[in-house]
Coordinates of C-alpha atoms in Angstrom, one line a residue:
M1 CA 0.0 0.0 0.0
T2 CA 1.1 3.5 -0.7
V3 CA 0.0 6.9 0.6
T4 CA -2.3 8.8 -1.8
P5 CA -0.5 11.8 -3.3
P6 CA -1.8 15.2 -2.2
E7 CA -2.9 16.1 -5.7
A8 CA -5.1 13.0 -5.8
L9 CA -6.6 13.9 -2.4
R10 CA -7.5 17.4 -3.7
T11 CA -9.0 15.8 -6.8
A12 CA -11.3 13.8 -4.4
G13 CA -12.4 17.1 -3.0
L14 CA -10.3 17.3 0.2
P15 CA -9.3 20.9 1.1
L16 CA -5.7 21.8 1.3
T17 CA -4.7 21.0 4.9
D18 CA -1.8 19.3 6.6
L19 CA -3.0 16.1 8.2
A20 CA 0.4 15.1 9.5
P21 CA 0.1 16.7 13.0
L22 CA -3.3 15.0 13.6
L23 CA -1.9 11.6 12.6
A24 CA 1.3 12.1 14.6
D25 CA -0.6 13.0 17.8
Q26 CA -1.6 9.4 18.6
P27 CA -0.5 7.6 21.7
D28 CA -0.2 4.2 19.9
P29 CA 1.2 3.2 16.5
L30 CA -1.2 3.6 13.6
V31 CA -1.7 0.6 11.4
F32 CA -3.4 2.7 8.7
A33 CA -5.6 5.8 8.2
T34 CA -7.8 6.4 5.2
V35 CA -10.4 9.0 4.1
S36 CA -14.0 7.9 4.6
G37 CA -17.3 9.7 4.4
A38 CA -18.5 12.0 1.6
H39 CA -15.0 12.3 0.1
L40 CA -14.7 8.6 -0.3
Y41 CA -18.3 8.3 -1.5
G42 CA -17.7 10.9 -4.2
F43 CA -20.1 13.6 -3.2
P44 CA -18.3 16.1 -0.8
S45 CA -19.4 19.6 -0.4
R46 CA -17.3 22.7 -0.1
D47 CA -17.9 22.6 3.7
S48 CA -17.6 18.8 4.2
D49 CA -15.6 17.6 7.2
I50 CA -12.6 15.3 6.7
D51 CA -13.4 11.9 8.1
L52 CA -10.4 9.8 8.7
R53 CA -10.8 6.1 9.8
G54 CA -8.3 3.4 10.6
A55 CA -6.7 1.1 13.1
H56 CA -4.0 1.3 15.8
L57 CA -2.0 -1.1 17.8
L58 CA -2.3 -1.2 21.6
P59 CA 0.7 -2.5 23.5
V60 CA 0.5 -5.9 25.0
A61 CA 0.4 -4.6 28.6
A62 CA -2.8 -2.7 27.8
L63 CA -4.6 -6.0 27.0
L64 CA -3.0 -8.0 29.9
G65 CA -3.6 -5.6 32.8
L66 CA -6.6 -5.0 35.0
E67 CA -7.9 -1.9 33.2
E68 CA -10.2 -2.2 30.3
P69 CA -8.3 -1.0 27.2
E70 CA -9.4 1.9 25.1
E71 CA -10.1 -0.1 21.9
T72 CA -11.7 2.8 20.0
R73 CA -10.1 6.3 20.0
T74 CA -11.5 9.5 18.5
T75 CA -9.4 12.6 17.9
A76 CA -10.8 15.8 16.3
D77 CA -9.4 19.2 15.5
D78 CA -10.0 22.3 13.4
S79 CA -7.1 23.4 11.2
D80 CA -7.3 26.2 8.6
G81 CA -11.1 26.3 9.1
V82 CA -11.4 22.6 8.2
E83 CA -12.9 20.2 10.7
R84 CA -11.0 16.8 10.8
D85 CA -11.7 13.8 12.9
L86 CA -9.8 10.5 13.2
V87 CA -11.5 7.4 14.6
T88 CA -9.4 4.3 15.0
H89 CA -10.0 0.8 16.5
D90 CA -7.3 -1.4 18.0
L91 CA -6.4 -4.0 15.4
R92 CA -8.0 -6.8 17.2
K93 CA -11.4 -5.0 17.4
F94 CA -11.0 -3.9 13.8
A95 CA -10.5 -7.6 12.7
R96 CA -13.5 -8.7 14.7
L97 CA -15.6 -6.0 13.0
L98 CA -14.4 -7.3 9.7
L99 CA -15.7 -10.7 10.5
R100 CA -19.1 -9.4 11.5
R101 CA -20.3 -8.5 7.9
N102 CA -19.5 -4.8 8.6
G103 CA -19.3 -3.1 5.3
Y104 CA -18.3 0.2 6.9
V105 CA -14.9 -1.1 8.1
L106 CA -14.4 -2.9 4.8
E107 CA -14.8 0.5 3.0
Q108 CA -12.3 2.1 5.4
L109 CA -9.8 -0.7 4.8
T110 CA -10.1 -0.6 1.1
S111 CA -10.4 3.1 0.6
P112 CA -8.2 4.4 -2.2
L113 CA -7.6 7.6 -0.3
V114 CA -4.8 6.5 2.0
V115 CA -3.1 9.0 4.4
H116 CA -1.1 6.5 6.5
T117 CA -0.1 3.0 5.7
G118 CA 2.4 0.2 6.4
P119 CA 3.1 -3.5 6.0
V120 CA 0.3 -4.6 8.4
H121 CA -2.2 -2.5 6.4
A122 CA -1.1 -4.1 3.2
E123 CA -1.5 -7.6 4.7
L124 CA -4.8 -6.7 6.2
T125 CA -6.1 -5.4 2.9
A126 CA -4.9 -8.6 1.1
L127 CA -7.0 -10.6 3.6
A128 CA -10.2 -8.6 2.9
P129 CA -11.6 -11.1 0.3
G130 CA -11.7 -13.7 3.0
V131 CA -14.2 -11.9 5.1
L132 CA -16.7 -11.2 2.4
T133 CA -20.0 -13.1 2.5
R134 CA -23.4 -12.8 0.9
H135 CA -24.7 -11.5 4.3
H136 CA -22.9 -8.2 3.8
A137 CA -26.1 -7.4 1.9
H138 CA -27.8 -7.1 5.3
H139 CA -25.4 -4.3 6.3
Y140 CA -26.1 -2.2 3.1
R141 CA -29.8 -2.9 3.3
G142 CA -29.9 -1.7 6.9
F143 CA -27.7 1.3 6.3
A144 CA -29.9 2.4 3.4
R145 CA -33.1 2.1 5.5
T146 CA -31.5 4.2 8.3
Q147 CA -30.5 6.9 5.8
W148 CA -33.9 6.9 4.2
R149 CA -35.6 7.5 7.5
L150 CA -33.1 10.4 8.1
Y151 CA -34.0 11.8 4.7
E152 CA -37.7 11.5 5.5
R153 CA -37.2 13.4 8.8
T154 CA -34.8 16.1 7.5
G155 CA -35.6 16.4 3.8
E156 CA -31.8 16.8 3.2
L157 CA -30.1 15.6 0.0
K158 CA -27.2 14.1 1.9
P159 CA -29.0 11.1 3.5
L160 CA -30.8 10.5 0.2
L161 CA -27.5 10.2 -1.6
Y162 CA -26.3 7.9 1.2
T163 CA -29.3 5.7 0.6
Y164 CA -28.6 5.4 -3.1
R165 CA -24.9 4.8 -2.4
A166 CA -25.5 2.0 0.2
L167 CA -27.9 0.1 -2.1
L168 CA -25.7 0.4 -5.2
T169 CA -22.5 -0.6 -3.2
G170 CA -24.4 -3.6 -1.9
I171 CA -25.6 -4.7 -5.3
H172 CA -22.1 -4.3 -6.8
L173 CA -20.6 -6.3 -4.0
M174 CA -23.0 -9.1 -4.3
R175 CA -22.4 -9.4 -8.0
T176 CA -18.6 -8.9 -8.2
G177 CA -17.2 -9.6 -4.7
E178 CA -15.6 -6.1 -4.8
I179 CA -16.2 -3.1 -2.5
Q180 CA -17.0 0.0 -4.5
A181 CA -18.1 3.0 -2.3
H182 CA -17.7 5.8 -4.9
L183 CA -21.2 6.8 -6.0
P184 CA -20.1 8.5 -9.3
T185 CA -18.5 5.2 -10.3
L186 CA -21.6 3.3 -9.2
C187 CA -23.7 5.5 -11.5
A188 CA -22.5 3.2 -14.3
L189 CA -24.6 0.3 -13.0
P190 CA -27.7 -0.2 -15.2
E191 CA -30.0 0.1 -12.2
A192 CA -28.6 3.5 -11.1
P193 CA -31.1 6.4 -11.6
A194 CA -30.1 8.6 -14.5
R195 CA -30.5 11.8 -12.4
L196 CA -27.9 10.8 -9.8
P197 CA -25.1 12.9 -11.3
A198 CA -27.4 16.0 -11.0
L199 CA -28.1 15.2 -7.4
I200 CA -24.4 14.8 -6.7
A201 CA -23.7 18.2 -8.3
A202 CA -26.5 19.7 -6.1
K203 CA -25.0 18.2 -3.0
A204 CA -21.6 19.8 -3.8
A205 CA -23.1 23.2 -3.2
A206 CA -24.1 22.7 0.4
E207 CA -23.4 19.9 3.0
H208 CA -26.9 20.1 4.4
G209 CA -28.8 21.4 1.4
A210 CA -32.5 20.4 1.1
A211 CA -33.7 18.0 -1.6
D212 CA -36.5 19.1 -3.9
R213 CA -39.7 17.9 -2.1
A214 CA -41.1 16.9 -5.5
L215 CA -38.3 14.3 -5.7
R216 CA -39.7 12.2 -2.8
P217 CA -42.2 10.0 -4.6
T218 CA -39.8 9.2 -7.4
A219 CA -36.9 8.6 -4.9
E220 CA -39.1 6.3 -2.9
A221 CA -40.0 4.2 -6.0
E222 CA -36.3 4.1 -7.1
T223 CA -35.0 3.0 -3.7
D224 CA -37.7 0.4 -3.4
R225 CA -36.6 -1.0 -6.7
L226 CA -33.0 -1.0 -5.6
H227 CA -33.9 -2.9 -2.5
T228 CA -35.5 -5.5 -4.7
V229 CA -32.4 -5.6 -7.0
L230 CA -30.2 -6.0 -3.9
D231 CA -32.4 -8.9 -2.7
E232 CA -32.0 -10.6 -6.0
A233 CA -28.3 -10.0 -6.2
E234 CA -27.9 -11.5 -2.7
A235 CA -29.9 -14.6 -3.7
A236 CA -27.7 -15.1 -6.8
S237 CA -24.4 -14.1 -5.3
A238 CA -21.4 -16.4 -5.5
L239 CA -20.1 -15.1 -2.2
P240 CA -20.0 -17.7 0.6
D241 CA -22.3 -17.8 3.6
T242 CA -19.4 -17.6 6.2
P243 CA -16.0 -15.9 6.1
S244 CA -12.9 -18.0 5.4
G245 CA -10.3 -15.5 6.6
R246 CA -10.6 -15.8 10.4
P247 CA -7.5 -17.9 11.0
A248 CA -5.3 -15.6 8.8
L249 CA -6.7 -12.6 10.6
H250 CA -6.0 -14.1 14.0
D251 CA -2.4 -14.8 12.9
L252 CA -1.9 -11.3 11.6
V253 CA -3.2 -9.7 14.8
V254 CA -0.9 -11.9 17.0
R255 CA 2.2 -11.2 14.9
A256 CA 1.5 -7.5 14.7
R257 CA 0.9 -7.3 18.5
L258 CA 4.0 -9.2 19.4
A259 CA 6.0 -6.9 17.1
T260 CA 5.2 -4.0 19.5
T261 CA 6.8 -5.7 22.5

C-alpha cells in the first residue's frame, strides 16, 4: 500500500490541509488511516468535514492488565477552518468487526484515499476477500433504511445520496465480490437512476442542502426498486455464507501485536 499523493486527495475534494500533526498526535502506533465519508463516496461539499478512519495497535500490557483497554479512539481538531476527525480501532477489534459482515470497516480498509499505511495495512487489505459473505447485503440494506428515515425526517439531500450509495454498493458487492463505495463510479450500474449525477452536483453546493420535495415519490420508487435488486443480487451471489479468513486474521493480529513488545 502507498500513501495517496496530495494532488489525488485534492481531486477527491479534500481541502488543502496538513494532516500530519493529527496523525502524529496518537499515543499508539497507527496501522493505517484512510479518508472515509463523503469524500470517499464521491459527493463532498465545499464545507464537508474530513473523516479519517483506521486502526491502531495497543501495547501488549494494555490487554493483559486490570484496566479495560481503550479499543476505540477519537481525535478531532480544526485546522485552517477545516474540521477533521480521526477514529481508529485497535487492530483486534477492527479484525473482529471485519468478521461481522461490517461493510463500513471494509470500506475504510479498502479506501483508495490513504493518508497513513504500512506493511500490516497491506497484509490486512490482502485478507479482505476472506471476510466477504453474501450476508454483507444485510449491512447495506440496513444502512440504506437508516439513511432513508433520516431523509424523511430532514428532507436533506445528503441522506438521500447515502441511501442510493449504500444500495448500489451492496448490489455491486453481491455481483462482483468487490467493494466500491464511490457513487459517481456506481452510476455506471444499469440500475442507477439517471439523475444521480445531477443530485451529486447539487450536494456539492451545500453539505446540508435540502432536496427538492417533488423528488420524494420518485426517490421512494427508485429506492424500493434498488432494494429488490439487492435482494435478487444477494440470492444469486457467488459469495460464501461464512467468512474463510478468520485464521489468517488471527495470525496477523498476533504477529502485529508481538512486534510491538
